[in-house]
Amino acid sequence: MPKVLIVDDDPDIVDSLKLILSAEGYAVAAATSREECMRAVEKEQPDLIILDVMMEQPDDGFVVAQDLRRKGLKTPIIILSSIGHVTGYKYGKDSDMAPVDEFVAKPVAPADLVAKVKKFLRK
Amino acid sequence: MERLKLLVVDDEQPMREGVIRALRKYTVSLPYAEDDYGFELCEAGTGEEALELIEKAPPDLLLLDYKLPGIKGLDVLDYITQRQLDILTVMITAYASLETAVSATRYGAYDFLAKPFTPEELRSAVHKATKHLVLSRQARRLSEEKRRVRFQFISVLAHELKSPLAAVEGYLRIIQAKSAGETLAAYDTMVGRSITRLEGMRKMILDILDLTRIESGQKKRELAEVDLREVAQAAIETALPSAQERGVTIELHAPERAPLSADRGELDIILNNLVSNAVKYNRPDGRVDLTIETDEERATITCRDTGIGLSETEAQQLFREFVRIKNAKTKNILGSGLGLSTVKKLATEYYGGDVRVDSAPGAGSTFTVTLRRHQPAPAAAPESR
């Protein structure tokens, strides 16, 4: 069973995502901070990571993604973000700035998220 | 000592020399600036030369002769005004007439100095110009700082208001897609959490209103003699339902009367925040001790709880806007992260007092608020912004 790691500091978002993904038959682990995420990546060995952009700091998600890539981690990363709406910035794939594989706007419809996740994981 | 660059432009060389001699060792001290101001002096004999110097290394102050060969003094002034350079100009005019004065002001000069002038008159004009320059620069810095803080506040605010919306919308979309199956009961937790998040959002909006009302100074303060004991009793009453729900007992230790000159609404905000925090962050069946003491000068409110406590880092961040201590123990506690920063703002800016916290994880927290008992008149304006 492929495993997804959800990283978000909002417990309700974590619960929602957990429910959506476990209903699809994925194993789900969760972390609520940068430190927890780094530990969970080692311990849980996820097949996919879903990262929220804003945790304690507005750019935590990006920082985490960069840290993971710097460590040589190749696991696909989906950034879950709502900051585009606030800042007006559009984020896209940029291996230097944000070494992630996909951006998903928050809040996300369950079916859309599942489709994105499926793209990276074959059960 | 801070050095300001002063450029003197005059076609008469002895004139320039005289100015430089008079100002070389001259310093200006201003009551509201920490440093004294001295002057780095440079000179130009023509308007052309002056423009070149202004272009290369713009001065802070300019002493500019009205009558110059070639490019006129007013042309130099016009050049500065057009480019909105941050240079303060004092025109030097022979036989100052009302007409030249008026036209120079129209072109953006700050002041005049009529020839011939004594070194004393020169220094006094430079003193006045320096004061104006320093003050207007300080004012500009402050307003930029204010804009920056404002922007930051609004960005965080937007994020904090969007989080509950995202959470609720997330749950609603799951319900819409029936991701948890056809049984209604499967969605009970989601509905419950959604309501909790919406309540939190409402609380945050009310707290924002409190904070902005204080910050903007829009709220009319009504200073009267208020009995702190009565305010504390009211705050305890407000917190009682949630305290009873969690088995938390609240005890008040206060003298018969604890009067101080204050705005009742502001004291309500302070006491309500302290007491409701002490209940919210307490352990089940814990206790809260609210103590009020007064002396001639000050009233001290101490609120001690038996709750989860704070680490040193957490305690340091606590009074900043929107800081909510996030950990496994606080995840189900509602809070806007604005309450304590509002308490601090009120205590420090309006009551010449302070807030501090003594705490350790697991050992409970003690919040101490001190307030001045007699407010200086007029007490309408806060002391610092």
Short mmCIF file of C-alpha atoms in Angstrom, two decimals:
data_model
loop_
_atom_site.label_atom_id
_atom_site.label_comp_id
_atom_site.label_asym_id
_atom_site.label_seq_id
_atom_site.Cartn_x
_atom_site.Cartn_y
_atom_site.Cartn_z
CA MET A 1 0.00 0.00 0.00
CA PRO A 2 1.61 3.31 -1.03
CA LYS A 3 2.14 5.75 1.81
CA VAL A 4 1.40 9.48 1.75
CA LEU A 5 2.87 11.93 4.28
CA ILE A 6 0.69 14.95 4.96
CA VAL A 7 2.42 18.01 6.42
CA ASP A 8 0.13 20.78 7.60
CA ASP A 9 -0.09 22.65 10.89
CA ASP A 10 -3.89 22.72 10.80
CA PRO A 11 -5.19 19.52 12.45
CA ASP A 12 -8.49 19.77 10.60
CA ILE A 13 -6.80 19.92 7.20
CA VAL A 14 -4.70 16.91 8.20
CA ASP A 15 -7.84 15.02 9.24
CA SER A 16 -9.65 15.89 6.00
CA LEU A 17 -6.78 14.80 3.82
CA LYS A 18 -6.28 11.66 5.84
CA LEU A 19 -9.90 10.72 5.34
CA ILE A 20 -9.89 11.41 1.63
CA LEU A 21 -6.71 9.47 0.99
CA SER A 22 -7.34 6.51 3.26
CA ALA A 23 -10.76 6.10 1.62
CA GLU A 24 -8.79 5.64 -1.60
CA GLY A 25 -6.73 2.92 0.02
CA TYR A 26 -3.55 4.85 0.76
CA ALA A 27 -1.65 4.56 4.00
CA VAL A 28 -1.40 8.04 5.54
CA ALA A 29 1.08 9.58 7.98
CA ALA A 30 0.97 13.16 9.23
CA ALA A 31 3.32 15.83 10.54
CA THR A 32 2.46 19.33 11.75
CA SER A 33 5.80 21.13 11.67
CA ARG A 34 9.09 21.26 9.80
CA GLU A 35 10.89 19.20 12.42
CA GLU A 36 8.17 16.59 12.58
CA CYS A 37 8.19 16.38 8.81
CA MET A 38 11.93 15.72 8.64
CA ARG A 39 11.60 12.98 11.24
CA ALA A 40 8.53 11.44 9.58
CA VAL A 41 10.25 11.31 6.18
CA GLU A 42 12.98 9.14 7.68
CA LYS A 43 10.73 7.01 9.83
CA GLU A 44 7.77 6.52 7.51
CA GLN A 45 9.59 6.43 4.16
CA PRO A 46 6.56 7.87 2.35
CA ASP A 47 6.02 7.44 -1.37
CA LEU A 48 4.54 10.92 -1.70
CA ILE A 49 4.64 14.08 0.43
CA ILE A 50 1.88 16.67 0.55
CA LEU A 51 3.20 19.93 2.01
CA ASP A 52 1.34 23.00 3.15
CA VAL A 53 3.19 26.20 2.25
CA MET A 54 2.49 28.24 5.35
CA MET A 55 3.17 26.74 8.69
CA GLU A 56 4.87 28.78 11.40
CA GLN A 57 6.65 30.82 8.74
CA PRO A 58 5.05 31.86 5.46
CA ASP A 59 7.57 29.89 3.41
CA ASP A 60 8.01 26.81 5.58
CA GLY A 61 6.67 24.50 2.88
CA PHE A 62 9.28 25.69 0.39
CA VAL A 63 12.04 25.50 2.94
CA VAL A 64 11.08 21.94 3.80
CA ALA A 65 10.97 21.00 0.12
CA GLN A 66 14.43 22.48 -0.41
CA ASP A 67 15.81 20.73 2.66
CA LEU A 68 14.46 17.39 1.50
CA ARG A 69 15.85 17.79 -2.00
CA ARG A 70 19.21 18.88 -0.62
CA LYS A 71 19.30 15.62 1.29
CA GLY A 72 18.90 13.85 -2.01
CA LEU A 73 15.32 12.78 -1.45
CA LYS A 74 13.57 12.00 -4.74
CA THR A 75 10.09 11.39 -3.32
CA PRO A 76 7.48 13.39 -5.24
CA ILE A 77 6.24 16.48 -3.38
CA ILE A 78 2.88 18.17 -3.83
CA ILE A 79 2.62 21.67 -2.42
CA LEU A 80 -0.76 22.54 -1.06
CA SER A 81 -1.08 26.27 -1.11
CA SER A 82 -3.55 29.04 -0.68
CA ILE A 83 -1.03 31.85 -0.78
CA GLY A 84 -1.49 32.49 -4.48
CA HIS A 85 -4.81 34.07 -3.69
CA VAL A 86 -3.36 36.38 -1.07
CA THR A 87 -0.17 37.51 -2.72
CA GLY A 88 -1.34 37.38 -6.31
CA TYR A 89 1.79 35.42 -7.15
CA LYS A 90 1.49 32.46 -9.41
CA TYR A 91 3.66 29.54 -8.50
CA GLY A 92 4.81 27.01 -10.99
CA LYS A 93 7.32 24.26 -11.15
CA ASP A 94 10.79 25.66 -10.71
CA SER A 95 13.43 23.22 -9.64
CA ASP A 96 15.58 25.91 -8.01
CA MET A 97 13.01 28.04 -6.29
CA ALA A 98 10.56 25.33 -5.36
CA PRO A 99 11.79 21.85 -6.04
CA VAL A 100 8.37 20.25 -6.02
CA ASP A 101 6.35 18.24 -8.51
CA GLU A 102 2.92 19.75 -8.29
CA PHE A 103 1.01 22.69 -6.87
CA VAL A 104 -2.53 22.28 -5.66
CA ALA A 105 -4.66 25.24 -4.63
CA LYS A 106 -6.29 25.03 -1.24
CA PRO A 107 -9.05 24.22 -0.50
CA VAL A 108 -9.07 21.27 -2.81
CA ALA A 109 -11.96 19.14 -3.99
CA PRO A 110 -11.40 15.55 -2.82
CA ALA A 111 -11.65 14.15 -6.36
CA ASP A 112 -9.01 16.61 -7.66
CA LEU A 113 -6.59 15.76 -4.92
CA VAL A 114 -7.06 12.05 -5.45
CA ALA A 115 -6.43 12.51 -9.17
CA LYS A 116 -3.17 14.36 -8.50
CA VAL A 117 -2.04 11.78 -6.00
CA LYS A 118 -2.86 8.96 -8.40
CA LYS A 119 -0.69 10.62 -11.02
CA PHE A 120 2.36 9.99 -8.80
CA LEU A 121 1.40 6.73 -7.13
CA ARG A 122 0.26 3.53 -8.66
CA LYS A 123 -1.32 1.26 -6.13
CA MET B 1 27.92 62.46 15.97
CA GLU B 2 25.89 62.35 12.78
CA ARG B 3 27.24 64.29 9.83
CA LEU B 4 25.04 66.15 7.43
CA LYS B 5 26.36 67.23 4.08
CA LEU B 6 25.99 70.96 3.51
CA LEU B 7 26.67 72.55 0.13
CA VAL B 8 27.16 76.30 -0.09
CA VAL B 9 26.68 77.85 -3.52
CA ASP B 10 27.82 81.43 -3.99
CA ASP B 11 29.86 83.15 -6.70
CA GLU B 12 31.78 85.21 -4.18
CA GLN B 13 34.66 83.21 -2.82
CA PRO B 14 35.10 85.20 0.46
CA MET B 15 31.42 84.63 1.13
CA ARG B 16 31.82 80.85 0.80
CA GLU B 17 34.90 80.92 2.98
CA GLY B 18 33.05 82.88 5.64
CA VAL B 19 30.21 80.37 5.65
CA ILE B 20 32.58 77.44 5.92
CA ARG B 21 34.51 79.08 8.73
CA ALA B 22 31.31 79.76 10.65
CA LEU B 23 30.01 76.22 10.31
CA ARG B 24 33.17 74.10 10.41
CA LYS B 25 32.95 73.42 14.12
CA TYR B 26 29.28 74.11 14.52
CA THR B 27 27.09 71.34 15.86
CA VAL B 28 23.36 71.15 16.33
CA SER B 29 21.88 69.17 19.17
CA LEU B 30 18.22 68.36 19.13
CA PRO B 31 16.27 67.23 22.16
CA TYR B 32 14.59 64.30 20.36
CA ALA B 33 17.68 63.01 18.52
CA GLU B 34 20.29 60.94 20.29
CA ASP B 35 23.24 62.27 18.35
CA ASP B 36 24.45 65.77 17.69
CA TYR B 37 24.66 66.89 14.11
CA GLY B 38 27.85 68.22 12.58
CA PHE B 39 28.44 69.32 9.02
CA GLU B 40 30.51 68.07 6.17
CA LEU B 41 30.97 71.19 4.10
CA CYS B 42 31.44 71.57 0.35
CA GLU B 43 31.20 74.54 -1.94
CA ALA B 44 30.37 75.56 -5.49
CA GLY B 45 30.98 78.89 -7.22
CA THR B 46 28.41 78.53 -10.00
CA GLY B 47 25.02 76.96 -10.59
CA GLU B 48 26.55 74.53 -13.10
CA GLU B 49 29.09 73.36 -10.57
CA ALA B 50 26.35 73.03 -7.95
CA LEU B 51 24.21 70.84 -10.22
CA GLU B 52 27.17 68.61 -10.92
CA LEU B 53 27.83 68.15 -7.20
CA ILE B 54 24.15 67.56 -6.47
CA GLU B 55 24.08 64.95 -9.21
CA LYS B 56 27.18 63.18 -7.93
CA ALA B 57 26.67 63.31 -4.20
CA PRO B 58 23.47 65.05 -3.14
CA PRO B 59 23.84 67.15 0.02
CA ASP B 60 21.34 67.21 2.88
CA LEU B 61 21.33 70.96 3.19
CA LEU B 62 21.89 73.58 0.54
CA LEU B 63 22.77 77.25 1.08
CA LEU B 64 22.00 78.73 -2.29
CA ASP B 65 22.73 82.22 -3.54
CA TYR B 66 19.84 83.75 -5.43
CA LYS B 67 22.01 85.69 -7.85
CA LEU B 68 24.49 83.54 -9.72
CA PRO B 69 26.18 83.97 -13.08
CA GLY B 70 24.94 81.50 -15.70
CA ILE B 71 22.39 79.10 -14.21
CA LYS B 72 20.43 81.04 -11.60
CA GLY B 73 19.77 80.02 -8.04
CA LEU B 74 16.07 79.50 -8.78
CA ASP B 75 16.99 77.13 -11.64
CA VAL B 76 19.03 75.02 -9.23
CA LEU B 77 16.10 75.05 -6.82
CA ASP B 78 13.73 74.05 -9.59
CA TYR B 79 16.02 71.16 -10.55
CA ILE B 80 15.90 69.84 -6.98
CA THR B 81 12.15 70.23 -6.67
CA GLN B 82 11.45 68.59 -10.04
CA ARG B 83 13.47 65.55 -9.08
CA GLN B 84 12.01 65.47 -5.58
CA LEU B 85 15.49 65.25 -4.09
CA ASP B 86 15.69 65.03 -0.32
CA ILE B 87 17.55 68.33 0.02
CA LEU B 88 16.54 71.24 2.21
CA THR B 89 17.39 74.61 0.67
CA VAL B 90 18.01 77.94 2.35
CA MET B 91 18.17 80.80 -0.15
CA ILE B 92 20.76 83.50 0.32
CA THR B 93 19.47 86.78 -1.05
CA ALA B 94 20.97 90.21 -1.18
CA TYR B 95 18.46 92.83 -0.09
CA ALA B 96 15.78 90.28 0.61
CA SER B 97 12.65 91.56 -0.90
CA LEU B 98 9.24 90.12 -0.39
CA GLU B 99 9.10 89.32 -4.08
CA THR B 100 12.24 87.16 -4.22
CA ALA B 101 11.19 85.49 -1.00
CA VAL B 102 7.80 84.55 -2.38
CA SER B 103 9.14 83.25 -5.68
CA ALA B 104 11.80 81.14 -3.95
CA THR B 105 9.21 79.56 -1.68
CA ARG B 106 7.13 78.75 -4.68
CA TYR B 107 10.12 76.93 -6.10
CA GLY B 108 10.52 74.92 -2.91
CA ALA B 109 13.00 76.80 -0.70
CA TYR B 110 12.59 76.22 3.01
CA ASP B 111 14.01 79.47 4.36
CA PHE B 112 15.96 82.67 3.56
CA LEU B 113 19.02 84.34 4.76
CA ALA B 114 19.47 88.00 3.86
CA LYS B 115 22.91 89.28 2.94
CA PRO B 116 24.82 90.56 4.74
CA PHE B 117 24.42 88.20 7.69
CA THR B 118 26.45 87.58 10.82
CA PRO B 119 27.88 84.12 11.64
CA GLU B 120 25.26 83.95 14.40
CA GLU B 121 22.43 84.55 11.97
CA LEU B 122 23.87 81.91 9.66
CA ARG B 123 24.11 79.35 12.44
CA SER B 124 20.64 80.08 13.61
CA ALA B 125 19.29 79.53 10.06
CA VAL B 126 21.27 76.29 9.78
CA HIS B 127 19.98 75.18 13.18
CA LYS B 128 16.40 75.75 12.11
CA ALA B 129 16.92 73.96 8.78
CA THR B 130 18.64 71.01 10.46
CA LYS B 131 15.81 70.65 12.92
CA HIS B 132 13.27 70.65 10.12
CA LEU B 133 15.27 68.17 8.06
CA VAL B 134 15.79 65.71 10.89
CA LEU B 135 12.18 65.89 11.99
CA SER B 136 10.73 65.37 8.54
CA ARG B 137 13.07 62.44 7.91
CA GLN B 138 12.06 60.87 11.21
CA ALA B 139 8.42 61.34 10.36
CA ARG B 140 8.91 59.69 6.98
CA ARG B 141 10.75 56.74 8.51
CA LEU B 142 7.97 56.28 11.02
CA SER B 143 5.26 56.30 8.42
CA GLU B 144 7.15 53.78 6.28
CA GLU B 145 7.60 51.57 9.33
CA LYS B 146 3.93 51.91 10.07
CA ARG B 147 2.99 50.89 6.55
CA ARG B 148 5.25 47.86 6.77
CA VAL B 149 3.80 46.75 10.10
CA ARG B 150 0.31 47.30 8.76
CA PHE B 151 1.01 45.18 5.72
CA GLN B 152 2.44 42.42 7.84
CA PHE B 153 -0.54 42.54 10.16
CA ILE B 154 -2.98 42.29 7.27
CA SER B 155 -1.09 39.42 5.61
CA VAL B 156 -1.10 37.42 8.82
CA LEU B 157 -4.70 38.36 9.46
CA ALA B 158 -5.73 37.13 6.01
CA HIS B 159 -3.96 33.85 6.63
CA GLU B 160 -5.46 33.42 10.07
CA LEU B 161 -8.96 34.10 8.80
CA LYS B 162 -8.54 31.82 5.84
CA SER B 163 -7.35 28.84 7.86
CA PRO B 164 -10.72 28.14 9.50
CA LEU B 165 -12.46 28.72 6.17
CA ALA B 166 -10.18 26.20 4.49
CA ALA B 167 -10.78 23.69 7.27
CA VAL B 168 -14.55 24.07 7.11
CA GLU B 169 -14.60 24.01 3.34
CA GLY B 170 -12.44 20.90 3.38
CA TYR B 171 -14.96 19.12 5.59
CA LEU B 172 -17.91 20.34 3.54
CA ARG B 173 -16.34 19.04 0.35
CA ILE B 174 -15.86 15.64 1.97
CA ILE B 175 -19.48 15.68 3.02
CA GLN B 176 -20.51 16.75 -0.47
CA ALA B 177 -18.53 13.92 -2.03
CA LYS B 178 -19.77 11.54 0.68
CA SER B 179 -16.20 10.34 1.04
CA ALA B 180 -16.96 8.79 4.44
CA GLY B 181 -19.89 6.76 3.21
CA GLU B 182 -23.67 7.11 3.28
CA THR B 183 -24.15 7.02 7.07
CA LEU B 184 -24.84 10.45 8.51
CA ALA B 185 -23.15 9.60 11.82
CA ALA B 186 -19.83 9.19 10.04
CA TYR B 187 -19.77 12.96 9.56
CA ASP B 188 -20.53 13.96 13.16
CA THR B 189 -16.94 14.80 14.04
CA MET B 190 -16.51 16.88 10.87
CA VAL B 191 -19.63 18.88 11.57
CA GLY B 192 -18.57 19.40 15.19
CA ARG B 193 -15.07 20.53 14.18
CA SER B 194 -16.52 22.87 11.56
CA ILE B 195 -18.71 24.57 14.14
CA THR B 196 -15.75 24.87 16.51
CA ARG B 197 -13.61 26.48 13.79
CA LEU B 198 -16.36 28.93 12.90
CA GLU B 199 -16.74 29.89 16.57
CA GLY B 200 -13.00 30.48 16.68
CA MET B 201 -13.27 32.68 13.64
CA ARG B 202 -16.00 34.75 15.19
CA LYS B 203 -13.90 35.17 18.33
CA MET B 204 -10.98 36.31 16.23
CA ILE B 205 -13.08 38.91 14.43
CA LEU B 206 -14.28 40.29 17.78
CA ASP B 207 -10.69 40.42 19.05
CA ILE B 208 -9.59 42.23 15.91
CA LEU B 209 -12.30 44.80 16.48
CA ASP B 210 -11.03 45.33 20.04
CA LEU B 211 -7.46 45.68 18.87
CA THR B 212 -8.12 48.02 15.96
CA ARG B 213 -10.38 50.18 18.07
CA ILE B 214 -7.55 50.62 20.55
CA GLU B 215 -4.92 51.11 17.86
CA SER B 216 -6.83 53.66 15.83
CA GLY B 217 -7.67 55.73 18.87
CA GLN B 218 -11.18 55.87 17.42
CA LYS B 219 -12.72 54.48 20.52
CA LYS B 220 -13.50 57.25 22.91
CA ARG B 221 -11.87 56.57 26.24
CA GLU B 222 -13.91 57.36 29.26
CA LEU B 223 -11.75 57.63 32.33
CA ALA B 224 -13.57 57.24 35.59
CA GLU B 225 -12.91 55.63 38.91
CA VAL B 226 -13.31 51.91 38.38
CA ASP B 227 -13.22 49.22 41.04
CA LEU B 228 -10.87 46.52 39.84
CA ARG B 229 -12.48 44.01 42.18
CA GLU B 230 -15.79 44.47 40.43
CA VAL B 231 -14.18 44.11 36.99
CA ALA B 232 -12.49 40.90 38.13
CA GLN B 233 -15.75 39.51 39.50
CA ALA B 234 -17.47 40.22 36.19
CA ALA B 235 -14.66 38.51 34.26
CA ILE B 236 -14.91 35.46 36.51
CA GLU B 237 -18.64 35.32 35.98
CA THR B 238 -18.16 35.42 32.21
CA ALA B 239 -15.67 32.57 32.36
CA LEU B 240 -17.71 30.50 34.79
CA PRO B 241 -19.68 28.34 32.32
CA SER B 242 -16.57 27.10 30.52
CA ALA B 243 -14.73 26.74 33.84
CA GLN B 244 -17.50 24.57 35.27
CA GLU B 245 -17.58 22.50 32.12
CA ARG B 246 -13.94 21.64 32.72
CA GLY B 247 -14.15 21.44 36.47
CA VAL B 248 -11.85 24.43 36.92
CA THR B 249 -12.33 26.49 40.06
CA ILE B 250 -11.61 30.22 40.05
CA GLU B 251 -10.81 32.11 43.22
CA LEU B 252 -10.52 35.85 43.64
CA HIS B 253 -8.17 37.37 46.20
CA ALA B 254 -8.79 41.10 46.31
CA PRO B 255 -9.25 43.92 48.81
CA GLU B 256 -12.76 45.24 49.51
CA ARG B 257 -12.20 47.93 46.95
CA ALA B 258 -9.40 48.44 44.43
CA PRO B 259 -10.15 51.71 42.70
CA LEU B 260 -8.15 53.15 39.83
CA SER B 261 -8.74 55.72 37.15
CA ALA B 262 -9.45 53.79 33.98
CA ASP B 263 -11.73 53.07 31.07
CA ARG B 264 -14.03 50.26 32.19
CA GLY B 265 -14.14 48.66 28.72
CA GLU B 266 -10.35 48.43 28.60
CA LEU B 267 -10.14 46.80 32.01
CA ASP B 268 -12.82 44.33 30.92
CA ILE B 269 -10.68 43.36 27.93
CA ILE B 270 -7.62 42.82 30.15
CA LEU B 271 -9.38 40.78 32.84
CA ASN B 272 -11.50 38.76 30.42
CA ASN B 273 -8.41 37.75 28.46
CA LEU B 274 -6.44 36.76 31.54
CA VAL B 275 -9.23 34.76 33.12
CA SER B 276 -10.47 33.05 29.96
CA ASN B 277 -6.89 32.05 29.05
CA ALA B 278 -6.34 30.67 32.52
CA VAL B 279 -9.45 28.53 32.14
CA LYS B 280 -8.82 27.50 28.52
CA TYR B 281 -5.23 26.45 29.01
CA ASN B 282 -5.83 24.78 32.36
CA ARG B 283 -5.92 21.08 33.05
CA PRO B 284 -9.29 19.49 33.83
CA ASP B 285 -10.20 20.11 37.48
CA GLY B 286 -7.45 22.70 37.74
CA ARG B 287 -7.65 26.02 39.52
CA VAL B 288 -7.22 29.69 38.81
CA ASP B 289 -6.13 32.22 41.41
CA LEU B 290 -6.82 35.81 40.51
CA THR B 291 -5.12 38.24 42.87
CA ILE B 292 -5.46 42.00 42.94
CA GLU B 293 -3.18 44.23 44.95
CA THR B 294 -2.82 47.97 45.03
CA ASP B 295 -0.42 50.49 46.42
CA GLU B 296 -0.34 54.29 46.12
CA GLU B 297 0.89 54.19 42.52
CA ARG B 298 -0.03 50.91 40.94
CA ALA B 299 -2.54 48.13 40.74
CA THR B 300 -1.20 44.65 40.19
CA ILE B 301 -3.28 41.83 38.77
CA THR B 302 -1.86 38.34 39.11
CA CYS B 303 -3.52 35.41 37.39
CA ARG B 304 -2.11 32.02 38.26
CA ASP B 305 -3.28 28.81 36.61
CA THR B 306 -2.46 25.13 36.99
CA GLY B 307 -2.37 24.57 33.26
CA ILE B 308 -0.04 23.26 30.60
CA GLY B 309 2.51 26.02 31.07
CA LEU B 310 4.91 27.46 28.54
CA SER B 311 8.48 26.87 27.49
CA GLU B 312 10.84 29.83 27.61
CA THR B 313 10.70 30.32 23.83
CA GLU B 314 6.94 30.13 23.86
CA ALA B 315 6.76 32.68 26.67
CA GLN B 316 8.92 35.10 24.70
CA GLN B 317 6.64 34.99 21.68
CA LEU B 318 3.43 35.09 23.60
CA PHE B 319 2.63 38.79 23.46
CA ARG B 320 3.07 39.22 19.73
CA GLU B 321 0.05 39.54 17.49
CA PHE B 322 -1.41 36.29 16.19
CA VAL B 323 1.08 34.18 18.05
CA ARG B 324 -0.68 31.08 19.20
CA ILE B 325 1.37 28.45 20.83
CA LYS B 326 0.79 25.42 18.68
CA ASN B 327 1.44 22.02 20.07
CA ALA B 328 -0.44 18.80 20.63
CA LYS B 329 -1.88 20.14 23.88
CA THR B 330 -3.30 23.33 22.39
CA LYS B 331 -4.68 22.00 19.14
CA ASN B 332 -8.24 21.77 20.39
CA ILE B 333 -8.21 25.10 22.19
CA LEU B 334 -9.75 28.05 20.44
CA GLY B 335 -7.86 31.29 20.34
CA SER B 336 -7.20 34.17 18.03
CA GLY B 337 -3.64 34.89 19.09
CA LEU B 338 -4.66 38.49 19.63
CA GLY B 339 -5.83 38.54 23.23
CA LEU B 340 -2.50 38.88 24.99
CA SER B 341 -1.05 41.31 22.48
CA THR B 342 -4.09 43.48 23.09
CA VAL B 343 -3.62 43.19 26.86
CA LYS B 344 -0.02 44.23 26.46
CA LYS B 345 -0.90 47.16 24.23
CA LEU B 346 -3.44 48.43 26.74
CA ALA B 347 -1.22 47.97 29.78
CA THR B 348 1.89 49.57 28.28
CA GLU B 349 0.42 52.29 26.10
CA TYR B 350 -2.52 53.45 28.17
CA TYR B 351 -1.68 52.55 31.74
CA GLY B 352 2.10 53.00 31.91
CA GLY B 353 2.34 49.40 33.03
CA ASP B 354 3.45 46.03 31.80
CA VAL B 355 2.58 42.37 31.42
CA ARG B 356 4.83 39.47 32.16
CA VAL B 357 4.54 35.75 32.43
CA ASP B 358 6.31 33.26 34.67
CA SER B 359 5.87 29.74 33.53
CA ALA B 360 7.35 26.35 32.88
CA PRO B 361 5.92 23.48 30.85
CA GLY B 362 3.50 21.47 32.98
CA ALA B 363 3.89 23.81 35.94
CA GLY B 364 1.17 26.31 35.08
CA SER B 365 1.56 29.97 34.20
CA THR B 366 1.35 33.18 36.18
CA PHE B 367 0.50 36.35 34.32
CA THR B 368 1.20 39.61 36.06
CA VAL B 369 -0.27 42.87 34.80
CA THR B 370 0.64 46.17 36.40
CA LEU B 371 -1.35 49.31 35.80
CA ARG B 372 -0.88 52.90 36.86
CA ARG B 373 -3.68 53.89 39.22
CA HIS B 374 -3.76 57.56 38.30
CA GLN B 375 -3.75 58.48 34.63
CA PRO B 376 -2.03 61.69 33.60
CA ALA B 377 -4.28 64.27 32.02
CA PRO B 378 -4.92 64.46 29.15
CA ALA B 379 -4.91 60.71 28.98
CA ALA B 380 -6.47 60.43 25.56
CA ALA B 381 -3.30 59.85 23.57
CA PRO B 382 -1.13 56.80 24.08
CA GLU B 383 2.47 57.45 25.01
CA SER B 384 4.09 55.51 22.25
CA ARG B 385 3.02 54.17 18.98
#
